[in-house]
């Protein structure tokens, strides 16, 4: 195995991991950011031999999370790189299903959301629901008993959360819990 500086990989060669100079550059840049989105693997070969860079990047992100940086992990490789590494003071938002995130970032219409748009013909007065409608809205489709959303709403008061569930019993229970909690972001 040989190491090359970024941009100087010989024609026909395939990178297998990120190296120390790339990690150093990433580390120096990340200290000034408040939100970091990591999508996918850092290498083409996810064996232990070639995942040193991913593990070290996970350590860098763990350190950044202690400096009030929100870390969003997308994809199995990114989630695996930090699994078991973070302590109780580290906060990550993780999604192992990266295909839906790619579709969203490409600006494509997500089928579940499109179906909701078509099936609900009324205008929703969002200002009556959320205290600050300029904040991002996170939607949990199939939100079950709502416990996940309640925890998210407690952890991130500046964000809005919407749970969508078809089971009427669960919906009634969640609405009662929301009303009694007095939350204006859920």
mmCIF file of C-alpha atoms in Angstrom:
data_model
loop_
_atom_site.group_PDB
_atom_site.id
_atom_site.type_symbol
_atom_site.label_atom_id
_atom_site.label_comp_id
_atom_site.label_asym_id
_atom_site.label_seq_id
_atom_site.Cartn_x
_atom_site.Cartn_y
_atom_site.Cartn_z
ATOM 1 C CA UNK A 1 0.000 0.000 0.000
ATOM 2 C CA UNK A 2 1.263 3.496 -0.873
ATOM 3 C CA UNK A 3 0.228 6.910 0.434
ATOM 4 C CA UNK A 4 -0.460 9.844 -1.851
ATOM 5 C CA UNK A 5 -1.438 13.432 -1.178
ATOM 6 C CA UNK A 6 -4.998 14.324 -2.156
ATOM 7 C CA UNK A 7 -5.250 14.903 -5.893
ATOM 8 C CA UNK A 8 -1.967 13.126 -6.657
ATOM 9 C CA UNK A 9 -3.218 9.545 -6.948
ATOM 10 C CA UNK A 10 -1.716 7.847 -10.001
ATOM 11 C CA UNK A 11 -4.000 7.166 -12.949
ATOM 12 C CA UNK A 12 -5.577 3.728 -12.709
ATOM 13 C CA UNK A 13 -5.087 3.452 -8.956
ATOM 14 C CA UNK A 14 -8.045 3.290 -6.566
ATOM 15 C CA UNK A 15 -7.928 4.958 -3.144
ATOM 16 C CA UNK A 16 -8.759 2.550 -0.315
ATOM 17 C CA UNK A 17 -8.834 4.882 2.704
ATOM 18 C CA UNK A 18 -8.168 8.458 3.742
ATOM 19 C CA UNK A 19 -4.702 9.151 5.051
ATOM 20 C CA UNK A 20 -3.139 11.274 7.774
ATOM 21 C CA UNK A 21 -2.738 14.484 5.741
ATOM 22 C CA UNK A 22 -6.402 14.385 4.668
ATOM 23 C CA UNK A 23 -7.515 13.717 8.238
ATOM 24 C CA UNK A 24 -5.367 16.616 9.462
ATOM 25 C CA UNK A 25 -6.958 18.962 6.908
ATOM 26 C CA UNK A 26 -10.447 17.762 7.833
ATOM 27 C CA UNK A 27 -9.736 18.169 11.545
ATOM 28 C CA UNK A 28 -8.521 21.745 11.111
ATOM 29 C CA UNK A 29 -11.609 22.665 9.078
ATOM 30 C CA UNK A 30 -14.200 21.040 11.346
ATOM 31 C CA UNK A 31 -13.357 23.114 14.405
ATOM 32 C CA UNK A 32 -15.179 26.127 12.927
ATOM 33 C CA UNK A 33 -18.409 24.326 11.970
ATOM 34 C CA UNK A 34 -21.605 23.941 13.999
ATOM 35 C CA UNK A 35 -23.207 21.208 11.834
ATOM 36 C CA UNK A 36 -21.486 18.333 10.060
ATOM 37 C CA UNK A 37 -23.112 15.855 7.675
ATOM 38 C CA UNK A 38 -21.137 12.653 6.992
ATOM 39 C CA UNK A 39 -22.620 10.506 4.230
ATOM 40 C CA UNK A 40 -21.215 7.122 3.352
ATOM 41 C CA UNK A 41 -17.846 5.441 3.741
ATOM 42 C CA UNK A 42 -14.403 7.042 3.596
ATOM 43 C CA UNK A 43 -13.014 4.055 1.732
ATOM 44 C CA UNK A 44 -13.861 1.681 -1.075
ATOM 45 C CA UNK A 45 -12.966 -1.388 0.971
ATOM 46 C CA UNK A 46 -14.724 -1.650 4.327
ATOM 47 C CA UNK A 47 -12.454 -4.327 5.783
ATOM 48 C CA UNK A 48 -10.705 -3.572 9.049
ATOM 49 C CA UNK A 49 -7.371 -3.151 7.253
ATOM 50 C CA UNK A 50 -8.701 -0.219 5.237
ATOM 51 C CA UNK A 51 -11.009 1.410 7.804
ATOM 52 C CA UNK A 52 -8.353 3.173 9.881
ATOM 53 C CA UNK A 53 -9.229 6.530 8.299
ATOM 54 C CA UNK A 54 -12.934 6.071 9.006
ATOM 55 C CA UNK A 55 -12.218 5.242 12.642
ATOM 56 C CA UNK A 56 -9.962 8.284 13.009
ATOM 57 C CA UNK A 57 -12.571 10.497 11.328
ATOM 58 C CA UNK A 58 -15.098 9.138 13.835
ATOM 59 C CA UNK A 59 -12.758 10.217 16.656
ATOM 60 C CA UNK A 60 -12.450 13.695 15.119
ATOM 61 C CA UNK A 61 -16.250 13.982 14.914
ATOM 62 C CA UNK A 62 -16.616 12.735 18.480
ATOM 63 C CA UNK A 63 -14.303 15.557 19.590
ATOM 64 C CA UNK A 64 -16.285 18.079 17.502
ATOM 65 C CA UNK A 65 -19.536 16.938 19.139
ATOM 66 C CA UNK A 66 -18.093 17.977 22.517
ATOM 67 C CA UNK A 67 -17.686 21.519 21.114
ATOM 68 C CA UNK A 68 -21.438 22.030 20.502
ATOM 69 C CA UNK A 69 -21.292 20.701 16.954
ATOM 70 C CA UNK A 70 -24.307 18.751 15.652
ATOM 71 C CA UNK A 71 -23.134 15.596 13.878
ATOM 72 C CA UNK A 72 -25.400 13.891 11.342
ATOM 73 C CA UNK A 73 -24.317 10.421 10.217
ATOM 74 C CA UNK A 74 -25.853 8.864 7.109
ATOM 75 C CA UNK A 75 -25.176 5.326 5.940
ATOM 76 C CA UNK A 76 -24.100 2.110 7.580
ATOM 77 C CA UNK A 77 -20.359 2.772 7.208
ATOM 78 C CA UNK A 78 -20.511 6.200 8.870
ATOM 79 C CA UNK A 79 -22.681 4.871 11.702
ATOM 80 C CA UNK A 80 -20.380 1.870 12.188
ATOM 81 C CA UNK A 81 -17.294 4.110 12.373
ATOM 82 C CA UNK A 82 -18.573 5.935 15.472
ATOM 83 C CA UNK A 83 -20.546 3.085 17.057
ATOM 84 C CA UNK A 84 -19.286 2.378 20.552
ATOM 85 C CA UNK A 85 -16.892 5.320 20.398
ATOM 86 C CA UNK A 86 -19.102 8.098 21.706
ATOM 87 C CA UNK A 87 -19.716 8.665 25.366
ATOM 88 C CA UNK A 88 -22.854 9.929 27.061
ATOM 89 C CA UNK A 89 -22.089 13.583 26.290
ATOM 90 C CA UNK A 90 -21.817 12.979 22.522
ATOM 91 C CA UNK A 91 -24.926 13.612 20.455
ATOM 92 C CA UNK A 92 -25.382 12.191 16.971
ATOM 93 C CA UNK A 93 -28.285 12.007 14.599
ATOM 94 C CA UNK A 94 -27.840 8.767 12.684
ATOM 95 C CA UNK A 95 -29.616 7.183 9.725
ATOM 96 C CA UNK A 96 -28.295 3.978 8.243
ATOM 97 C CA UNK A 97 -30.542 4.279 5.162
ATOM 98 C CA UNK A 98 -28.602 6.674 2.965
ATOM 99 C CA UNK A 99 -30.677 6.219 -0.202
ATOM 100 C CA UNK A 100 -33.593 8.275 1.146
ATOM 101 C CA UNK A 101 -31.203 11.063 2.219
ATOM 102 C CA UNK A 102 -29.617 11.133 -1.266
ATOM 103 C CA UNK A 103 -33.080 11.408 -2.836
ATOM 104 C CA UNK A 104 -33.928 14.313 -0.529
ATOM 105 C CA UNK A 105 -30.617 16.113 -1.180
ATOM 106 C CA UNK A 106 -31.133 15.719 -4.944
ATOM 107 C CA UNK A 107 -34.426 17.585 -4.558
ATOM 108 C CA UNK A 108 -36.554 14.609 -5.575
ATOM 109 C CA UNK A 109 -40.046 14.109 -4.253
ATOM 110 C CA UNK A 110 -40.186 11.421 -1.583
ATOM 111 C CA UNK A 111 -43.095 9.009 -2.203
ATOM 112 C CA UNK A 112 -44.352 8.997 1.392
ATOM 113 C CA UNK A 113 -44.464 12.789 1.557
ATOM 114 C CA UNK A 114 -46.064 13.060 -1.905
ATOM 115 C CA UNK A 115 -48.831 10.699 -0.810
ATOM 116 C CA UNK A 116 -49.494 12.876 2.229
ATOM 117 C CA UNK A 117 -49.702 16.005 0.074
ATOM 118 C CA UNK A 118 -52.362 14.382 -2.108
ATOM 119 C CA UNK A 119 -54.421 12.817 0.664
ATOM 120 C CA UNK A 120 -54.888 15.875 2.895
ATOM 121 C CA UNK A 121 -56.816 18.552 0.984
ATOM 122 C CA UNK A 122 -56.847 21.245 3.698
ATOM 123 C CA UNK A 123 -54.435 24.048 4.488
ATOM 124 C CA UNK A 124 -52.714 23.503 7.825
ATOM 125 C CA UNK A 125 -52.189 26.647 9.945
ATOM 126 C CA UNK A 126 -48.605 25.755 10.898
ATOM 127 C CA UNK A 127 -48.216 28.967 12.931
ATOM 128 C CA UNK A 128 -50.877 27.601 15.303
ATOM 129 C CA UNK A 129 -49.010 24.304 15.624
ATOM 130 C CA UNK A 130 -45.366 25.383 15.952
ATOM 131 C CA UNK A 131 -43.994 28.401 17.813
ATOM 132 C CA UNK A 132 -41.359 29.099 15.124
ATOM 133 C CA UNK A 133 -42.225 27.868 11.629
ATOM 134 C CA UNK A 134 -38.918 29.132 10.218
ATOM 135 C CA UNK A 135 -37.105 26.290 11.999
ATOM 136 C CA UNK A 136 -36.541 22.974 10.155
ATOM 137 C CA UNK A 137 -39.359 20.421 10.281
ATOM 138 C CA UNK A 138 -38.444 16.777 10.908
ATOM 139 C CA UNK A 139 -41.106 14.249 9.947
ATOM 140 C CA UNK A 140 -41.272 10.744 11.437
ATOM 141 C CA UNK A 141 -43.520 8.549 9.294
ATOM 142 C CA UNK A 142 -44.935 5.665 11.296
ATOM 143 C CA UNK A 143 -44.092 7.356 14.581
ATOM 144 C CA UNK A 144 -45.677 4.664 16.755
ATOM 145 C CA UNK A 145 -46.217 5.766 20.345
ATOM 146 C CA UNK A 146 -44.360 9.054 19.812
ATOM 147 C CA UNK A 147 -41.660 8.442 22.445
ATOM 148 C CA UNK A 148 -38.877 8.978 19.894
ATOM 149 C CA UNK A 149 -40.341 12.339 18.857
ATOM 150 C CA UNK A 150 -40.845 13.434 22.470
ATOM 151 C CA UNK A 151 -37.170 12.757 23.195
ATOM 152 C CA UNK A 152 -36.085 14.584 20.033
ATOM 153 C CA UNK A 153 -38.305 17.579 20.910
ATOM 154 C CA UNK A 154 -36.747 17.722 24.386
ATOM 155 C CA UNK A 155 -33.190 17.524 23.030
ATOM 156 C CA UNK A 156 -33.612 20.043 20.204
ATOM 157 C CA UNK A 157 -36.043 22.737 21.301
ATOM 158 C CA UNK A 158 -35.198 24.939 18.293
ATOM 159 C CA UNK A 159 -36.452 22.365 15.772
ATOM 160 C CA UNK A 160 -39.968 21.275 14.839
ATOM 161 C CA UNK A 161 -41.101 17.631 14.825
ATOM 162 C CA UNK A 162 -44.120 16.059 13.164
ATOM 163 C CA UNK A 163 -45.169 12.448 13.708
ATOM 164 C CA UNK A 164 -47.367 10.658 11.196
ATOM 165 C CA UNK A 165 -49.128 7.489 12.301
ATOM 166 C CA UNK A 166 -52.116 5.571 10.925
ATOM 167 C CA UNK A 167 -53.043 3.663 14.114
ATOM 168 C CA UNK A 168 -55.881 5.737 15.587
ATOM 169 C CA UNK A 169 -55.283 4.602 19.196
ATOM 170 C CA UNK A 170 -51.659 5.714 19.018
ATOM 171 C CA UNK A 171 -52.595 9.039 17.417
ATOM 172 C CA UNK A 172 -55.160 9.854 20.127
ATOM 173 C CA UNK A 173 -52.694 8.932 22.881
ATOM 174 C CA UNK A 174 -49.898 11.002 21.326
ATOM 175 C CA UNK A 175 -52.163 14.035 20.901
ATOM 176 C CA UNK A 176 -53.136 13.817 24.572
ATOM 177 C CA UNK A 177 -49.480 13.536 25.592
ATOM 178 C CA UNK A 178 -48.515 16.517 23.404
ATOM 179 C CA UNK A 179 -51.314 18.635 24.885
ATOM 180 C CA UNK A 180 -50.303 17.797 28.445
ATOM 181 C CA UNK A 181 -46.592 18.372 27.754
ATOM 182 C CA UNK A 182 -47.228 21.884 26.443
ATOM 183 C CA UNK A 183 -44.556 21.516 23.754
ATOM 184 C CA UNK A 184 -44.677 24.022 20.881
ATOM 185 C CA UNK A 185 -42.195 22.191 18.646
ATOM 186 C CA UNK A 186 -43.991 18.831 18.513
#
